[in-house]
Amino acid sequence: MNPLLSRLHPYPFERWRELTQDIVPPANLTPISLGIGEPKHATPRFIEEALVKAFPGLSSYPTTLGEAGLREAIRGWVHRRYGVSLDATTQVLPVTGSREALFAFAQTVIDPTRAGATVVCPNPMYQIYEGAAILAGAQIAFVPSVPARQFAADWAAVDDATWARTQLLYVCSPGNPTGAVMPLSEWQELFELSERHGFVIASDECYSEIYFRDEPPLGSLQAAQKLGRHDFKNLVAFTSLSKRSNVPGLRSGFVAGDRALLKAFLLYRTYHGSAMSPMVQRASAAAWADEAHVVANREIYRTKFAQLMPVLSKALDVSLPDAAFYLWAAVPGHNDEVADEVAYARGLLAQYNVNVLPGRLLAREVHGHNPGTGRIRMALVAPAAECLEAAHRIVSYTESLS
Ligand SMILES: Cc1ncc(COP(=O)(O)O)c(C=O)c1O
């Protein structure tokens, strides 16, 4: 067996199941899950129809590069959304969801034969980054986050010796679980570090289309272009249809950026066998070409968050994120450094049948401190009425604790 497999951590939901297996929630309250970040809004009909219409596509093998029609639809979307002009043949590649691509990319980029091969990850983070680094044979360095700045990463806290060993940096903007969007100044800092130390940046942008401010989140390619980095050297952006178009089951996204990296990634993917089904390609092309459903979907989240914020803020220290569909709330007592959000979340499940995710399960302890401690993540993916009912239960529960 590959010995690296034993170094993988159990997934946060698995750990949470273990930590709650003794709990019998009250049967008179319907269960409400704010735990898993799976989109629950309806898939647009036209995407389903495009998928069905493409049935004849089943009779042929797809290429890993993807059909020209899909790559052109992606190129068009990137241009409309970010004002960035890409070459659809060399700077765009379809992927079967951003998860597999984020994972596979580390297997392509990392050279484990170089001493101290390191992957830098945010903390808290999407756990796939960590697993990808482990299975690529790299060490992981977690960037400290700053609670006062929406848990933004403190890049300056990473020492030069670590950057010198770094081969790959994962960035998540808008962030999971914080919803924070990285500003241009932070991108500039990262591009300069990447230039100085030669590492690759994988920018996870799967939440880019769900946002609460007027201005859409800055994309990494857009940031590079604004800073005059037109070749996107050492930069690849990962974008997904799952959240944008409510199609998590379609498994569709794309990567875009540095030509040389995408050429190597295409080679890796050809052997890995991750070509996208022709049906999925046609449905995806239709989804990227339409923006009306994305605007409508964003509006549903905006209304939902606007309804919930005044209710939840009565009980929890919580603020509207820049983007994504999570609330990263502090539980009572979080300033005391002894806040036990696991106990809080267990109590909430046991007494009110509401599932949330304890923050420490989404982060790693570094120098004796886990930055997720005292926080819970709530995914507001269920219908508004269900989320509102959960919010009222959370308020009752929290008030009962004081
Ligand atoms: C931060 C982040 N990146 C990537 C993904 C993967 O999304 P998908 O594989 O559906 O594109 C998720 C899914 O929840 C996520 O939270």
CSV table of C-alpha atoms and ligand atoms in Angstrom, one decimal:
chain,number,residue,atom,x,y,z
A,1,MET,CA,0.0,0.0,0.0
A,2,ASN,CA,1.0,3.6,-0.5
A,3,PRO,CA,2.3,4.6,2.9
A,4,LEU,CA,1.2,8.2,2.3
A,5,LEU,CA,-2.5,7.1,2.5
A,6,SER,CA,-2.1,6.6,6.2
A,7,ARG,CA,-1.1,10.2,6.7
A,8,LEU,CA,-4.5,11.5,5.3
A,9,HIS,CA,-6.8,13.0,8.0
A,10,PRO,CA,-10.4,11.9,8.3
A,11,TYR,CA,-12.7,14.4,6.5
A,12,PRO,CA,-14.4,17.0,8.8
A,13,PHE,CA,-17.8,15.5,8.3
A,14,GLU,CA,-16.5,12.0,9.2
A,15,ARG,CA,-15.0,13.4,12.4
A,16,TRP,CA,-18.2,15.3,13.2
A,17,ARG,CA,-20.2,12.1,12.7
A,18,GLU,CA,-17.9,10.3,15.2
A,19,LEU,CA,-18.1,13.2,17.7
A,20,THR,CA,-21.9,13.1,17.6
A,21,GLN,CA,-22.7,9.4,17.3
A,22,ASP,CA,-23.9,9.2,20.9
A,23,ILE,CA,-26.4,12.0,20.4
A,24,VAL,CA,-30.1,11.3,19.9
A,25,PRO,CA,-31.6,14.6,18.6
A,26,PRO,CA,-35.2,15.5,19.7
A,27,ALA,CA,-37.6,13.6,17.4
A,28,ASN,CA,-40.3,16.4,17.6
A,29,LEU,CA,-38.0,18.8,15.8
A,30,THR,CA,-37.3,18.3,12.1
A,31,PRO,CA,-33.5,17.9,11.5
A,32,ILE,CA,-31.9,21.0,9.8
A,33,SER,CA,-28.4,20.7,8.5
A,34,LEU,CA,-26.2,23.7,8.0
A,35,GLY,CA,-23.2,21.4,8.1
A,36,ILE,CA,-22.4,20.4,4.5
A,37,GLY,CA,-21.7,23.1,1.9
A,38,GLU,CA,-23.7,21.4,-0.8
A,39,PRO,CA,-25.8,23.8,-3.0
A,40,LYS,CA,-29.5,23.0,-2.6
A,41,HIS,CA,-31.2,25.5,-4.9
A,42,ALA,CA,-32.8,24.0,-7.9
A,43,THR,CA,-30.7,23.2,-11.0
A,44,PRO,CA,-31.9,25.4,-13.9
A,45,ARG,CA,-34.1,23.5,-16.3
A,46,PHE,CA,-32.1,24.6,-19.4
A,47,ILE,CA,-29.0,22.9,-18.1
A,48,GLU,CA,-30.9,19.6,-17.5
A,49,GLU,CA,-32.3,19.9,-21.0
A,50,ALA,CA,-28.9,20.5,-22.6
A,51,LEU,CA,-27.7,17.4,-20.8
A,52,VAL,CA,-30.5,15.3,-22.1
A,53,LYS,CA,-30.2,16.6,-25.6
A,54,ALA,CA,-26.6,15.6,-25.6
A,55,PHE,CA,-27.3,11.8,-25.0
A,56,PRO,CA,-25.8,10.9,-28.4
A,57,GLY,CA,-22.5,12.1,-27.0
A,58,LEU,CA,-22.3,8.9,-25.0
A,59,SER,CA,-21.2,6.9,-28.1
A,60,SER,CA,-17.8,8.5,-28.3
A,61,TYR,CA,-14.7,8.9,-26.0
A,62,PRO,CA,-14.2,12.5,-25.1
A,63,THR,CA,-10.7,14.1,-25.3
A,64,THR,CA,-9.1,15.4,-22.2
A,65,LEU,CA,-8.7,18.8,-23.8
A,66,GLY,CA,-12.4,19.0,-24.2
A,67,GLU,CA,-14.6,20.2,-27.1
A,68,ALA,CA,-13.9,23.5,-28.8
A,69,GLY,CA,-17.5,24.6,-28.0
A,70,LEU,CA,-17.0,24.2,-24.2
A,71,ARG,CA,-13.6,25.9,-24.2
A,72,GLU,CA,-15.0,28.7,-26.2
A,73,ALA,CA,-17.9,29.1,-23.8
A,74,ILE,CA,-15.4,29.3,-20.9
A,75,ARG,CA,-13.2,31.7,-22.7
A,76,GLY,CA,-16.3,34.0,-23.3
A,77,TRP,CA,-17.3,33.8,-19.7
A,78,VAL,CA,-13.8,34.7,-18.4
A,79,HIS,CA,-13.8,37.6,-20.7
A,80,ARG,CA,-17.2,38.9,-19.7
A,81,ARG,CA,-16.6,38.3,-16.0
A,82,TYR,CA,-13.0,39.4,-15.6
A,83,GLY,CA,-12.2,41.3,-18.8
A,84,VAL,CA,-9.4,38.8,-19.3
A,85,SER,CA,-8.7,37.4,-22.9
A,86,LEU,CA,-7.6,33.9,-22.9
A,87,ASP,CA,-6.5,31.5,-25.7
A,88,ALA,CA,-9.2,28.8,-25.6
A,89,THR,CA,-6.8,26.1,-26.8
A,90,THR,CA,-3.8,26.7,-24.5
A,91,GLN,CA,-5.0,28.6,-21.5
A,92,VAL,CA,-8.3,26.8,-20.6
A,93,LEU,CA,-8.9,23.2,-19.6
A,94,PRO,CA,-12.2,21.6,-18.5
A,95,VAL,CA,-12.1,19.6,-15.2
A,96,THR,CA,-14.6,17.3,-13.6
A,97,GLY,CA,-15.3,19.6,-10.7
A,98,SER,CA,-12.7,21.8,-9.0
A,99,ARG,CA,-12.1,19.2,-6.2
A,100,GLU,CA,-10.4,16.7,-8.5
A,101,ALA,CA,-8.5,19.4,-10.3
A,102,LEU,CA,-7.2,21.0,-7.0
A,103,PHE,CA,-6.0,17.5,-6.0
A,104,ALA,CA,-4.6,16.4,-9.3
A,105,PHE,CA,-2.7,19.7,-9.8
A,106,ALA,CA,-0.5,19.0,-6.8
A,107,GLN,CA,0.4,15.6,-8.3
A,108,THR,CA,1.4,17.5,-11.5
A,109,VAL,CA,3.4,20.3,-9.9
A,110,ILE,CA,5.1,18.8,-6.9
A,111,ASP,CA,8.6,17.4,-7.4
A,112,PRO,CA,9.0,15.3,-4.2
A,113,THR,CA,12.6,14.5,-5.0
A,114,ARG,CA,13.6,18.1,-4.2
A,115,ALA,CA,14.5,18.4,-0.5
A,116,GLY,CA,11.8,19.8,1.7
A,117,ALA,CA,9.1,20.0,-1.1
A,118,THR,CA,6.5,22.2,0.6
A,119,VAL,CA,2.9,23.1,-0.1
A,120,VAL,CA,1.6,26.3,1.7
A,121,CYS,CA,-2.1,26.2,2.7
A,122,PRO,CA,-4.5,28.6,4.4
A,123,ASN,CA,-5.7,27.6,7.8
A,124,PRO,CA,-8.7,27.1,8.1
A,125,MET,CA,-8.9,25.5,4.7
A,126,TYR,CA,-10.6,23.2,2.3
A,127,GLN,CA,-9.1,19.8,3.3
A,128,ILE,CA,-8.5,18.7,-0.3
A,129,TYR,CA,-5.4,21.0,-0.4
A,130,GLU,CA,-3.9,19.1,2.6
A,131,GLY,CA,-4.6,15.6,1.2
A,132,ALA,CA,-3.3,16.6,-2.2
A,133,ALA,CA,0.0,17.8,-0.7
A,134,ILE,CA,0.3,14.6,1.4
A,135,LEU,CA,-0.2,12.3,-1.5
A,136,ALA,CA,2.1,14.3,-3.7
A,137,GLY,CA,4.8,13.6,-1.1
A,138,ALA,CA,5.2,17.2,0.1
A,139,GLN,CA,5.3,18.8,3.5
A,140,ILE,CA,2.6,21.3,4.5
A,141,ALA,CA,3.1,24.7,5.9
A,142,PHE,CA,0.0,26.4,7.2
A,143,VAL,CA,-0.3,30.2,7.0
A,144,PRO,CA,-1.5,31.8,10.2
A,145,SER,CA,-4.8,33.7,9.8
A,146,VAL,CA,-5.8,37.0,11.4
A,147,PRO,CA,-9.2,36.8,13.1
A,148,ALA,CA,-9.4,40.6,13.2
A,149,ARG,CA,-9.2,40.7,9.4
A,150,GLN,CA,-11.9,38.1,8.6
A,151,PHE,CA,-9.3,35.4,9.1
A,152,ALA,CA,-7.2,36.7,6.2
A,153,ALA,CA,-3.9,34.9,5.7
A,154,ASP,CA,-0.8,36.6,7.2
A,155,TRP,CA,1.6,35.9,4.3
A,156,ALA,CA,4.3,37.9,6.0
A,157,ALA,CA,4.3,35.4,8.9
A,158,VAL,CA,5.7,32.7,6.6
A,159,ASP,CA,9.5,32.8,6.8
A,160,ASP,CA,11.8,33.0,3.8
A,161,ALA,CA,13.2,29.5,4.4
A,162,THR,CA,9.7,28.1,4.1
A,163,TRP,CA,8.9,30.1,1.0
A,164,ALA,CA,12.3,28.9,-0.5
A,165,ARG,CA,11.1,25.3,-0.2
A,166,THR,CA,7.6,26.0,-1.4
A,167,GLN,CA,6.6,24.5,-4.7
A,168,LEU,CA,2.8,25.2,-4.5
A,169,LEU,CA,0.6,27.6,-2.7
A,170,TYR,CA,-3.2,27.1,-2.4
A,171,VAL,CA,-5.3,30.2,-2.1
A,172,CYS,CA,-9.0,30.3,-1.6
A,173,SER,CA,-10.8,33.5,-2.5
A,174,PRO,CA,-13.7,33.9,-1.7
A,175,GLY,CA,-12.6,31.8,1.2
A,176,ASN,CA,-14.2,28.7,2.7
A,177,PRO,CA,-15.2,29.0,5.6
A,178,THR,CA,-14.8,32.8,6.0
A,179,GLY,CA,-16.2,34.1,2.7
A,180,ALA,CA,-13.4,36.7,2.6
A,181,VAL,CA,-12.2,38.0,-0.8
A,182,MET,CA,-8.5,38.8,-1.3
A,183,PRO,CA,-7.8,42.4,-2.4
A,184,LEU,CA,-5.4,43.4,-5.1
A,185,SER,CA,-2.7,44.4,-2.6
A,186,GLU,CA,-2.6,40.8,-1.3
A,187,TRP,CA,-2.4,39.4,-4.8
A,188,GLN,CA,0.5,41.7,-5.5
A,189,GLU,CA,2.3,40.4,-2.4
A,190,LEU,CA,1.7,36.8,-3.5
A,191,PHE,CA,2.9,37.4,-7.1
A,192,GLU,CA,6.1,39.0,-5.8
A,193,LEU,CA,6.7,36.1,-3.4
A,194,SER,CA,6.0,33.6,-6.3
A,195,GLU,CA,8.4,35.4,-8.5
A,196,ARG,CA,11.1,35.5,-5.9
A,197,HIS,CA,10.8,31.9,-4.8
A,198,GLY,CA,9.5,30.3,-8.0
A,199,PHE,CA,6.4,28.6,-6.6
A,200,VAL,CA,3.1,28.0,-8.3
A,201,ILE,CA,-0.2,29.5,-7.2
A,202,ALA,CA,-3.4,27.4,-7.3
A,203,SER,CA,-6.2,29.9,-6.9
A,204,ASP,CA,-9.5,28.2,-5.8
A,205,GLU,CA,-12.3,30.5,-6.9
A,206,CYS,CA,-15.3,28.1,-6.7
A,207,TYR,CA,-17.5,30.6,-4.7
A,208,SER,CA,-16.7,33.6,-7.0
A,209,GLU,CA,-20.4,34.1,-8.2
A,210,ILE,CA,-22.1,34.2,-4.8
A,211,TYR,CA,-21.4,37.5,-3.3
A,212,PHE,CA,-23.0,40.2,-1.1
A,213,ARG,CA,-21.2,43.4,-2.1
A,214,ASP,CA,-21.9,45.4,-5.3
A,215,GLU,CA,-18.5,44.6,-6.8
A,216,PRO,CA,-18.0,41.0,-7.8
A,217,PRO,CA,-15.0,39.3,-6.2
A,218,LEU,CA,-11.6,40.0,-7.8
A,219,GLY,CA,-10.4,36.9,-9.7
A,220,SER,CA,-6.7,35.9,-9.7
A,221,LEU,CA,-6.3,36.2,-13.5
A,222,GLN,CA,-8.0,39.6,-13.3
A,223,ALA,CA,-5.6,40.6,-10.5
A,224,ALA,CA,-2.6,39.4,-12.5
A,225,GLN,CA,-3.8,41.4,-15.6
A,226,LYS,CA,-4.3,44.5,-13.5
A,227,LEU,CA,-0.7,44.1,-12.2
A,228,GLY,CA,0.7,43.7,-15.8
A,229,ARG,CA,1.3,40.0,-15.5
A,230,HIS,CA,-0.3,39.1,-18.8
A,231,ASP,CA,1.3,35.7,-19.2
A,232,PHE,CA,-0.1,34.5,-15.8
A,233,LYS,CA,3.2,32.9,-15.0
A,234,ASN,CA,3.0,30.3,-12.3
A,235,LEU,CA,-0.7,31.0,-11.8
A,236,VAL,CA,-3.7,28.7,-12.4
A,237,ALA,CA,-7.3,29.6,-11.4
A,238,PHE,CA,-9.8,26.9,-10.5
A,239,THR,CA,-13.5,27.7,-11.2
A,240,SER,CA,-16.6,25.6,-10.8
A,241,LEU,CA,-20.1,25.3,-12.0
A,242,SER,CA,-21.3,23.5,-8.8
A,243,LYS,CA,-22.2,26.6,-6.8
A,244,ARG,CA,-22.6,29.1,-9.6
A,245,SER,CA,-25.2,27.1,-11.4
A,246,ASN,CA,-26.4,24.7,-8.7
A,247,VAL,CA,-25.1,21.6,-10.4
A,248,PRO,CA,-22.8,19.9,-7.8
A,249,GLY,CA,-23.8,16.5,-9.3
A,250,LEU,CA,-22.7,17.5,-12.8
A,251,ARG,CA,-19.0,17.6,-11.8
A,252,SER,CA,-17.9,20.4,-14.0
A,253,GLY,CA,-15.4,23.3,-13.8
A,254,PHE,CA,-12.3,24.6,-15.5
A,255,VAL,CA,-8.8,25.7,-14.9
A,256,ALA,CA,-7.2,28.6,-16.6
A,257,GLY,CA,-3.9,30.5,-16.6
A,258,ASP,CA,-0.2,29.7,-17.3
A,259,ARG,CA,0.1,27.9,-20.6
A,260,ALA,CA,3.1,25.8,-19.6
A,261,LEU,CA,1.5,24.6,-16.4
A,262,LEU,CA,-1.7,23.7,-18.3
A,263,LYS,CA,0.3,21.8,-20.9
A,264,ALA,CA,1.8,19.7,-18.1
A,265,PHE,CA,-1.6,19.4,-16.4
A,266,LEU,CA,-3.2,18.2,-19.6
A,267,LEU,CA,-0.5,15.5,-19.9
A,268,TYR,CA,-1.1,14.3,-16.3
A,269,ARG,CA,-4.8,14.3,-16.9
A,270,THR,CA,-4.6,12.3,-20.0
A,271,TYR,CA,-3.0,9.4,-18.1
A,272,HIS,CA,-5.2,9.9,-15.0
A,273,GLY,CA,-8.2,9.6,-17.3
A,274,SER,CA,-10.2,12.7,-16.3
A,275,ALA,CA,-11.8,13.7,-19.5
A,276,MET,CA,-15.2,15.2,-19.1
A,277,SER,CA,-18.3,13.3,-20.5
A,278,PRO,CA,-19.5,14.8,-23.8
A,279,MET,CA,-23.0,15.2,-22.2
A,280,VAL,CA,-21.5,17.2,-19.3
A,281,GLN,CA,-19.5,19.3,-21.7
A,282,ARG,CA,-22.6,20.3,-23.7
A,283,ALA,CA,-24.6,21.1,-20.5
A,284,SER,CA,-21.6,23.0,-19.1
A,285,ALA,CA,-21.2,25.1,-22.3
A,286,ALA,CA,-24.9,26.1,-22.0
A,287,ALA,CA,-24.4,27.0,-18.3
A,288,TRP,CA,-21.3,29.2,-18.9
A,289,ALA,CA,-23.1,31.0,-21.7
A,290,ASP,CA,-26.0,32.1,-19.5
A,291,GLU,CA,-25.8,34.7,-16.7
A,292,ALA,CA,-29.5,35.2,-15.9
A,293,HIS,CA,-29.7,32.1,-13.7
A,294,VAL,CA,-26.6,33.1,-11.9
A,295,VAL,CA,-28.0,36.6,-11.0
A,296,ALA,CA,-31.2,34.9,-9.8
A,297,ASN,CA,-29.3,32.4,-7.7
A,298,ARG,CA,-27.2,35.1,-6.1
A,299,GLU,CA,-30.4,37.0,-5.3
A,300,ILE,CA,-31.8,34.0,-3.4
A,301,TYR,CA,-28.7,33.9,-1.3
A,302,ARG,CA,-28.7,37.7,-0.7
A,303,THR,CA,-32.4,37.6,0.4
A,304,LYS,CA,-31.7,34.6,2.7
A,305,PHE,CA,-28.6,36.2,4.3
A,306,ALA,CA,-30.5,39.5,4.8
A,307,GLN,CA,-33.3,37.6,6.6
A,308,LEU,CA,-30.9,35.6,8.8
A,309,MET,CA,-28.3,38.2,9.8
A,310,PRO,CA,-30.5,40.3,12.2
A,311,VAL,CA,-31.8,37.1,13.8
A,312,LEU,CA,-28.5,35.4,14.3
A,313,SER,CA,-26.6,38.5,15.4
A,314,LYS,CA,-28.9,38.6,18.4
A,315,ALA,CA,-27.1,35.6,19.8
A,316,LEU,CA,-23.8,35.2,18.0
A,317,ASP,CA,-20.9,37.3,17.0
A,318,VAL,CA,-21.4,37.1,13.2
A,319,SER,CA,-21.0,39.4,10.2
A,320,LEU,CA,-22.1,39.3,6.6
A,321,PRO,CA,-19.2,37.8,4.6
A,322,ASP,CA,-17.9,39.3,1.3
A,323,ALA,CA,-19.0,36.2,-0.6
A,324,ALA,CA,-19.7,32.4,-0.6
A,325,PHE,CA,-22.6,30.8,1.3
A,326,TYR,CA,-21.2,30.4,4.8
A,327,LEU,CA,-21.4,32.2,8.1
A,328,TRP,CA,-18.3,31.8,10.2
A,329,ALA,CA,-19.7,32.7,13.6
A,330,ALA,CA,-18.0,33.0,16.9
A,331,VAL,CA,-19.8,31.1,19.7
A,332,PRO,CA,-20.3,32.7,23.1
A,333,GLY,CA,-17.1,33.1,25.1
A,334,HIS,CA,-14.9,32.9,22.1
A,335,ASN,CA,-12.8,35.8,23.4
A,336,ASP,CA,-11.8,33.7,26.5
A,337,GLU,CA,-9.7,31.4,24.4
A,338,VAL,CA,-11.5,28.5,26.2
A,339,ALA,CA,-14.6,28.6,24.0
A,340,ASP,CA,-15.6,25.1,23.1
A,341,GLU,CA,-17.4,25.2,19.9
A,342,VAL,CA,-17.5,21.4,19.7
A,343,ALA,CA,-19.5,21.4,23.0
A,344,TYR,CA,-21.7,24.2,21.6
A,345,ALA,CA,-22.4,22.4,18.4
A,346,ARG,CA,-23.1,19.1,20.2
A,347,GLY,CA,-25.6,20.8,22.5
A,348,LEU,CA,-27.3,22.5,19.5
A,349,LEU,CA,-27.7,19.1,17.8
A,350,ALA,CA,-28.8,17.4,21.0
A,351,GLN,CA,-31.4,20.0,22.0
A,352,TYR,CA,-32.5,21.6,18.8
A,353,ASN,CA,-31.7,19.1,16.0
A,354,VAL,CA,-29.6,21.7,14.1
A,355,ASN,CA,-26.3,20.6,12.6
A,356,VAL,CA,-23.4,23.0,12.3
A,357,LEU,CA,-19.7,22.3,11.8
A,358,PRO,CA,-17.2,23.1,14.7
A,359,GLY,CA,-14.5,25.4,13.4
A,360,ARG,CA,-11.6,23.3,14.7
A,361,LEU,CA,-12.5,20.5,12.3
A,362,LEU,CA,-11.8,22.8,9.4
A,363,ALA,CA,-8.3,23.9,10.6
A,364,ARG,CA,-5.1,22.5,12.0
A,365,GLU,CA,-3.4,23.2,15.3
A,366,VAL,CA,-0.2,25.1,14.8
A,367,HIS,CA,2.1,26.1,17.7
A,368,GLY,CA,-0.6,24.9,20.1
A,369,HIS,CA,-3.4,26.9,18.6
A,370,ASN,CA,-6.2,25.9,16.3
A,371,PRO,CA,-7.6,29.0,14.5
A,372,GLY,CA,-11.0,27.4,14.1
A,373,THR,CA,-11.5,27.1,17.9
A,374,GLY,CA,-14.5,29.1,19.1
A,375,ARG,CA,-16.1,29.3,15.7
A,376,ILE,CA,-18.8,27.4,13.9
A,377,ARG,CA,-19.4,27.2,10.2
A,378,MET,CA,-23.0,27.4,9.0
A,379,ALA,CA,-23.7,26.6,5.3
A,380,LEU,CA,-26.9,28.5,4.3
A,381,VAL,CA,-27.8,26.2,1.5
A,382,ALA,CA,-31.2,25.0,2.6
A,383,PRO,CA,-34.4,27.0,1.6
A,384,ALA,CA,-34.8,30.3,3.4
A,385,ALA,CA,-37.6,29.2,5.6
A,386,GLU,CA,-35.6,26.2,6.8
A,387,CYS,CA,-32.5,28.4,7.5
A,388,LEU,CA,-34.7,30.9,9.3
A,389,GLU,CA,-36.1,28.2,11.5
A,390,ALA,CA,-32.6,27.0,12.3
A,391,ALA,CA,-31.6,30.6,13.1
A,392,HIS,CA,-34.5,30.9,15.6
A,393,ARG,CA,-33.5,27.6,17.2
A,394,ILE,CA,-29.8,28.8,17.4
A,395,VAL,CA,-31.0,32.0,19.2
A,396,SER,CA,-33.1,30.0,21.7
A,397,TYR,CA,-30.3,27.5,22.3
A,398,THR,CA,-27.6,30.3,22.8
A,399,GLU,CA,-29.9,32.2,25.1
A,400,SER,CA,-30.4,29.1,27.2
A,401,LEU,CA,-26.7,28.9,27.8
A,402,SER,CA,-26.3,32.2,29.5
B,1,LIG,C1,-13.2,25.8,-1.2
B,1,LIG,C2,-13.7,24.7,-2.1
B,1,LIG,N1,-13.1,24.4,-3.2
B,1,LIG,C3,-13.5,23.5,-4.0
B,1,LIG,C4,-14.7,22.8,-3.8
B,1,LIG,C5,-15.1,21.7,-4.8
B,1,LIG,O1,-16.2,22.0,-5.5
B,1,LIG,P1,-16.5,21.2,-6.8
B,1,LIG,O2,-15.6,20.0,-6.9
B,1,LIG,O3,-17.9,20.9,-6.8
B,1,LIG,O4,-16.2,22.2,-8.0
B,1,LIG,C6,-15.4,23.0,-2.6
B,1,LIG,C7,-16.6,22.3,-2.4
B,1,LIG,O5,-17.3,22.4,-1.4
B,1,LIG,C8,-14.9,24.0,-1.8
B,1,LIG,O6,-15.6,24.4,-0.6
